[in-house]
Amino acid sequence: MSLVSGPGRAALSGAELPEDLTLHVQRHIEYIQSLDTRRDELEYWLTEHLRLNGVYWGLTALYLLRQPRGLSRDETVDFVLSCQHGNGGFGAAPGHDPHMLYTVSAIQILATVDGLDQLERRGQSGRQIVGQFIANLQDRASGSFAGDEWGETDTRFLYGALNALSLLHLLHLVDIAKAVAHVQACANFDGGYGVNPGAESHAGQVFTCVGALAIAGRLDLVDRDRLGGWLSERQLDDGGLNGRPEKLEDVCYSWWVLSSLAMIGRLHWIDGERLANFILRCQDPAMGGFADRPGDMVDVFHTFFGVAGLSLLNYPGLEEVDPI
C-alpha cells in the first residue's frame, strides 16, 4: 500500500464545490486499490516506513465502505507475515526493525481478515510470542509502554499494546492496573490527556488514553463532562475539528475527537451535520481519496479517517465502526 499523496486533490471552495455533497464511494474504493501500483514514484519508497500502517488504513476504509474483498486477502496476509521477526514483533515492511505501532497494525489487519490463525501456521512465531513481545515493552514500575527496544514511551504505545493484546486474548500478560495508573497520570486539568505525564492535552492522545481505559474497563475514571467540553471546543467555524487550541482543522480529528466523544457518551456535543459537510468537502469527487482539508492533496491516511468519521456520524451506506 502506497502512502504517496495525490494524484487527486480535494475540492477547493465556493464555486468548485458541488451543491449536493455526497460520498463518492466507488471513487474511494478505486483510489485505495490503485495505491500499490505506484511503485515507480520516489514517494512510494520514501514512505516505506509506514507501509504496514498504510495497509491497515486502506483495508479498514474498504471494510467501512462495504468492500471487504477490495484487497486480496491472500496477498494481504502474505505481506503482513513477511514483516514479522522471530521475537514476535513486526516492522513497517520487510527488513524494518520491529516496533509496537507496526505490530498493532499487523494484528489488527489479521483480525480484520480473520487471519490470526496464520500466526501459528505460517508466521515466524505464534500469537503467544507476539503477545510476549508486546508485554516485554511495558515498564512494570510505571505501567507505561515503549515503542521498541530503544525505550521511547508514549500513550500511543500503551493503547496499541492493550488493543493488540485484547485481540489476541492475552491481556493477562501485562499489568493492567499499572497501565491504568499511568494513563491517569497523563490526565490534565482541562480534562484532556497528553503523551506523557505533564504533557499538553491533544486529541490524538485523548483517544489513546480513553481507548486504553475502555479496553481496561475503567471508563469510570474519566471526567466525562470536562473532557467532553474540551473535545467539543475542537470544532471550528467551518465544521472541522482541530487537535488542540489555536490549530487548524484536519480530517483526521474527525476520528480522534469523535471516537473519544463516542466512548464517553458525548457524541451529540458537536454539530455532526456541519462536520459531515466538512469531511465531504475534503474528498476528491473525480479521482477519490480524502485530504486533510479542502484544496490539499489526498492520501490514504486521511481517506481512512475521513470515512471512519463519517461512519461515527452514521452516514448512510457505511459499516458501523467501533470507536475503540
Coordinates of C-alpha atoms in Angstrom, one line a residue:
M1 CA 0.0 0.0 0.0
S2 CA 1.5 3.3 -1.1
L3 CA 1.5 6.3 1.2
V4 CA 2.1 8.6 -1.8
S5 CA -0.1 11.6 -1.8
G6 CA -2.4 12.5 -4.7
P7 CA -2.7 12.4 -7.6
G8 CA -6.1 13.8 -6.7
R9 CA -6.8 17.0 -4.8
A10 CA -9.8 17.8 -2.6
A11 CA -12.2 20.4 -3.9
L12 CA -11.2 24.0 -3.1
S13 CA -14.2 26.1 -2.1
G14 CA -17.1 28.1 -3.3
A15 CA -18.0 27.5 -6.9
E16 CA -15.7 24.5 -7.1
L17 CA -17.9 22.6 -4.6
P18 CA -20.8 20.6 -5.8
E19 CA -24.2 21.7 -4.5
D20 CA -25.1 18.2 -3.3
L21 CA -22.3 16.9 -1.1
T22 CA -22.3 13.1 -1.3
L23 CA -19.8 10.4 -0.6
H24 CA -18.2 9.1 -3.8
V25 CA -17.9 5.5 -2.6
Q26 CA -16.7 3.9 -5.8
R27 CA -14.1 6.6 -6.4
H28 CA -12.7 6.0 -3.0
I29 CA -12.6 2.2 -3.5
E30 CA -10.8 2.6 -6.8
Y31 CA -8.3 5.1 -5.2
I32 CA -7.3 2.7 -2.5
Q33 CA -7.0 -0.2 -4.9
S34 CA -4.7 1.9 -7.1
L35 CA -2.2 2.8 -4.4
D36 CA 0.1 -0.2 -4.7
T37 CA 0.5 0.4 -8.5
R38 CA 2.6 3.5 -8.0
R39 CA 6.0 1.8 -7.3
D40 CA 7.8 3.8 -9.9
E41 CA 7.3 7.0 -7.8
L42 CA 10.0 8.1 -5.4
E43 CA 7.5 8.9 -2.7
Y44 CA 6.4 5.3 -2.6
W45 CA 9.8 4.3 -1.3
L46 CA 10.2 7.3 0.9
T47 CA 7.1 6.2 2.8
E48 CA 8.2 2.6 3.2
H49 CA 8.5 3.2 7.0
L50 CA 4.6 3.4 7.1
R51 CA 3.8 0.6 4.7
L52 CA 2.1 -1.8 7.2
N53 CA 0.1 1.1 8.7
G54 CA -1.0 2.1 5.2
V55 CA -2.3 -1.4 4.6
Y56 CA -4.4 -1.2 7.7
W57 CA -5.7 2.3 6.8
G58 CA -6.7 1.2 3.3
L59 CA -8.1 -2.2 4.3
T60 CA -10.2 -0.7 7.1
A61 CA -11.5 2.1 4.9
L62 CA -12.6 -0.6 2.3
Y63 CA -14.4 -2.5 5.0
L64 CA -16.3 0.6 6.1
L65 CA -17.1 1.3 2.5
R66 CA -18.6 -2.2 2.4
Q67 CA -16.0 -3.6 0.1
P68 CA -14.3 -6.2 2.3
R69 CA -12.8 -8.0 -0.7
G70 CA -11.4 -4.8 -2.2
L71 CA -7.9 -6.1 -1.5
S72 CA -6.6 -9.7 -2.0
R73 CA -6.8 -11.5 1.4
D74 CA -4.0 -13.9 0.5
E75 CA -1.7 -11.1 -0.7
T76 CA -2.5 -9.0 2.4
V77 CA -1.8 -11.9 4.8
D78 CA 1.4 -12.7 2.9
F79 CA 2.7 -9.2 3.2
V80 CA 1.9 -8.9 6.9
L81 CA 3.7 -12.1 7.7
S82 CA 6.7 -11.0 5.6
C83 CA 7.1 -8.1 8.1
Q84 CA 7.4 -10.4 11.2
H85 CA 10.6 -11.0 13.2
G86 CA 11.5 -14.1 15.2
N87 CA 10.8 -12.2 18.5
G88 CA 7.2 -11.8 17.6
G89 CA 7.3 -8.2 16.6
F90 CA 6.5 -6.7 13.2
G91 CA 8.3 -4.0 11.2
A92 CA 6.8 -1.5 8.8
A93 CA 8.0 -3.5 5.8
P94 CA 10.2 -6.5 5.2
G95 CA 13.7 -5.8 6.7
H96 CA 12.5 -3.0 9.0
D97 CA 13.0 -3.3 12.8
P98 CA 10.1 -4.5 14.9
H99 CA 8.0 -1.8 16.7
M100 CA 4.9 -1.6 18.7
L101 CA 2.9 0.5 16.2
Y102 CA 3.6 -1.9 13.3
T103 CA 2.9 -4.9 15.5
V104 CA -0.5 -3.4 16.4
S105 CA -1.3 -2.8 12.7
A106 CA -0.3 -6.3 11.8
I107 CA -2.6 -7.8 14.5
Q108 CA -5.5 -5.5 13.5
I109 CA -5.1 -6.5 9.8
L110 CA -5.0 -10.2 10.6
A111 CA -8.0 -9.9 12.9
T112 CA -9.9 -8.0 10.2
V113 CA -9.4 -10.7 7.6
D114 CA -9.9 -13.5 10.1
G115 CA -6.3 -14.5 9.7
L116 CA -4.9 -14.6 13.3
D117 CA -4.5 -18.4 12.9
Q118 CA -1.9 -17.7 10.3
L119 CA 0.5 -16.6 13.1
E120 CA 0.7 -20.3 14.2
R121 CA 0.6 -21.8 10.8
R122 CA 2.9 -19.6 8.8
G123 CA 4.3 -16.8 10.9
Q124 CA 7.8 -16.7 12.3
S125 CA 6.2 -17.0 15.8
G126 CA 2.8 -17.8 17.2
R127 CA 0.4 -15.4 19.0
Q128 CA 1.9 -16.2 22.4
I129 CA 5.3 -14.9 21.3
V130 CA 3.7 -11.9 19.7
G131 CA 2.0 -11.2 23.0
Q132 CA 5.2 -11.6 24.9
F133 CA 7.0 -9.1 22.5
I134 CA 4.3 -6.6 23.4
A135 CA 4.4 -7.4 27.1
N136 CA 8.2 -7.0 27.3
L137 CA 7.8 -3.4 26.3
Q138 CA 5.9 -2.5 29.5
D139 CA 7.8 -0.7 32.2
R140 CA 6.5 -2.7 35.2
A141 CA 7.3 0.2 37.6
S142 CA 5.4 3.0 35.8
G143 CA 3.0 0.9 33.7
S144 CA 4.0 2.8 30.5
F145 CA 4.9 1.1 27.3
A146 CA 7.9 1.7 25.0
G147 CA 7.6 1.5 21.2
D148 CA 10.7 -0.7 20.8
E149 CA 13.9 -1.7 22.5
W150 CA 15.2 1.9 22.5
G151 CA 12.8 2.9 25.2
E152 CA 10.7 5.9 23.9
T153 CA 7.4 5.9 25.8
D154 CA 4.1 7.3 24.6
T155 CA 0.4 6.7 25.4
R156 CA 0.0 5.6 21.8
F157 CA 2.1 2.6 22.6
L158 CA 0.1 1.9 25.7
Y159 CA -3.2 2.0 23.9
G160 CA -1.7 -0.1 21.0
A161 CA -0.5 -2.7 23.4
L162 CA -3.9 -3.1 25.1
N163 CA -5.6 -3.1 21.7
A164 CA -3.5 -5.8 20.2
L165 CA -3.4 -8.0 23.3
S166 CA -7.2 -7.8 23.6
L167 CA -7.5 -9.1 20.0
L168 CA -5.1 -11.9 20.9
H169 CA -6.9 -12.6 24.2
L170 CA -3.6 -12.1 26.0
L171 CA -4.3 -9.1 28.2
H172 CA -3.2 -11.1 31.2
L173 CA 0.4 -10.8 30.1
V174 CA 0.6 -7.2 31.2
D175 CA -0.1 -5.2 34.4
I176 CA -3.4 -3.6 33.5
A177 CA -3.7 -1.8 36.9
K178 CA -0.3 -0.1 36.4
A179 CA -1.2 0.8 32.8
V180 CA -4.4 2.5 34.0
A181 CA -2.4 4.3 36.7
H182 CA -0.1 5.7 34.0
V183 CA -3.0 6.9 31.9
Q184 CA -4.4 8.7 34.9
A185 CA -1.0 10.3 35.5
C186 CA -1.3 11.7 31.9
A187 CA -4.6 13.5 32.7
N188 CA -4.7 17.3 32.7
F189 CA -6.8 20.0 34.5
D190 CA -8.7 20.7 31.3
G191 CA -10.0 17.1 31.1
G192 CA -7.7 16.0 28.3
Y193 CA -4.6 13.8 28.2
G194 CA -1.1 14.1 27.0
V195 CA 1.6 11.9 25.6
N196 CA 3.2 11.5 29.0
P197 CA 2.6 13.0 32.5
G198 CA 2.7 16.8 32.3
A199 CA 2.4 17.0 28.5
E200 CA -0.1 19.2 26.7
S201 CA -3.6 17.8 26.0
H202 CA -4.0 16.6 22.5
A203 CA -7.0 15.0 20.8
G204 CA -4.9 12.1 19.5
Q205 CA -3.6 11.3 22.9
V206 CA -7.1 11.7 24.3
F207 CA -8.2 8.9 22.0
T208 CA -5.3 6.6 23.1
C209 CA -5.9 7.2 26.8
V210 CA -9.7 6.9 26.7
G211 CA -9.4 3.9 24.4
A212 CA -7.0 2.2 26.8
L213 CA -9.3 2.9 29.7
A214 CA -12.2 1.5 27.7
I215 CA -10.3 -1.7 27.0
A216 CA -9.3 -2.0 30.6
G217 CA -12.9 -1.5 31.7
R218 CA -12.1 1.7 33.6
L219 CA -14.0 4.5 31.8
D220 CA -15.4 5.3 35.3
L221 CA -12.1 7.2 35.9
V222 CA -12.9 9.7 33.1
D223 CA -14.4 13.1 33.9
R224 CA -16.8 12.9 31.0
D225 CA -18.3 16.3 31.2
R226 CA -15.0 18.1 31.5
L227 CA -13.4 16.0 28.7
G228 CA -16.5 16.3 26.6
G229 CA -16.3 20.1 26.9
W230 CA -12.7 20.2 25.8
L231 CA -13.4 17.9 22.9
S232 CA -16.4 19.8 21.7
E233 CA -14.4 23.0 21.7
R234 CA -12.3 21.5 18.9
Q235 CA -15.0 22.2 16.4
L236 CA -14.2 25.3 14.3
D237 CA -16.5 27.7 12.3
D238 CA -16.2 25.6 9.1
G239 CA -17.4 22.5 10.9
G240 CA -14.0 20.8 11.0
L241 CA -12.2 19.7 14.1
N242 CA -8.7 20.5 15.3
G243 CA -6.4 18.6 17.7
R244 CA -5.7 21.3 20.3
P245 CA -6.4 25.1 20.7
E246 CA -5.3 27.6 18.1
K247 CA -4.6 24.9 15.4
L248 CA -6.1 24.3 12.0
E249 CA -8.9 21.8 11.3
D250 CA -7.9 18.4 9.9
V251 CA -10.0 15.5 8.7
C252 CA -8.0 13.0 10.9
Y253 CA -9.5 14.6 14.0
S254 CA -12.9 13.5 12.7
W255 CA -11.8 10.2 14.2
W256 CA -9.7 11.1 17.2
V257 CA -12.2 13.6 18.6
L258 CA -15.4 11.8 17.6
S259 CA -14.3 8.4 18.7
S260 CA -13.4 9.8 22.1
L261 CA -16.8 11.6 22.4
A262 CA -18.5 8.3 21.4
M263 CA -16.7 6.3 24.1
I264 CA -17.8 8.8 26.8
G265 CA -21.3 9.2 25.5
R266 CA -20.9 12.8 24.4
L267 CA -21.0 12.4 20.6
H268 CA -24.0 14.8 20.5
W269 CA -21.9 17.6 21.9
I270 CA -20.7 18.6 18.4
D271 CA -22.6 19.6 15.3
G272 CA -22.5 16.4 13.3
E273 CA -24.1 17.8 10.2
R274 CA -21.5 20.6 9.9
L275 CA -18.7 18.1 10.5
A276 CA -20.0 15.7 7.9
N277 CA -20.2 18.5 5.3
F278 CA -16.6 19.5 6.2
I279 CA -15.4 15.9 5.7
L280 CA -17.2 15.6 2.4
R281 CA -15.6 18.8 1.1
C282 CA -12.2 17.2 1.7
Q283 CA -12.8 14.4 -0.8
D284 CA -11.8 14.3 -4.5
P285 CA -15.0 13.5 -6.3
A286 CA -13.2 12.7 -9.5
M287 CA -10.3 10.5 -8.5
G288 CA -11.2 9.5 -5.0
G289 CA -9.4 9.9 -1.6
F290 CA -9.6 12.5 1.1
A291 CA -7.2 15.3 2.1
D292 CA -6.6 16.9 5.5
R293 CA -8.6 19.9 4.4
P294 CA -10.2 21.4 1.2
G295 CA -7.7 22.1 -1.5
D296 CA -4.9 19.8 -0.4
M297 CA -3.6 16.5 -1.8
V298 CA -5.4 13.3 -0.9
D299 CA -3.7 10.4 0.8
V300 CA -4.7 7.0 2.3
F301 CA -4.3 8.2 6.0
H302 CA -6.9 11.0 5.7
T303 CA -9.1 8.8 3.5
F304 CA -9.4 6.2 6.3
F305 CA -10.0 8.8 9.0
G306 CA -12.5 10.7 6.8
V307 CA -14.5 7.5 6.2
A308 CA -14.3 6.5 9.8
G309 CA -15.5 9.9 11.0
L310 CA -18.5 9.6 8.6
S311 CA -19.2 6.2 10.0
L312 CA -19.2 7.5 13.6
L313 CA -21.8 10.1 12.3
N314 CA -24.0 7.3 11.0
Y315 CA -23.5 8.4 7.4
P316 CA -25.8 6.3 5.1
G317 CA -24.2 3.3 3.3
L318 CA -21.2 2.8 5.6
E319 CA -20.5 0.0 8.0
E320 CA -20.6 1.0 11.7
V321 CA -17.1 1.5 13.2
D322 CA -16.1 0.5 16.7
P323 CA -14.9 3.8 18.4
I324 CA -12.3 1.8 20.5

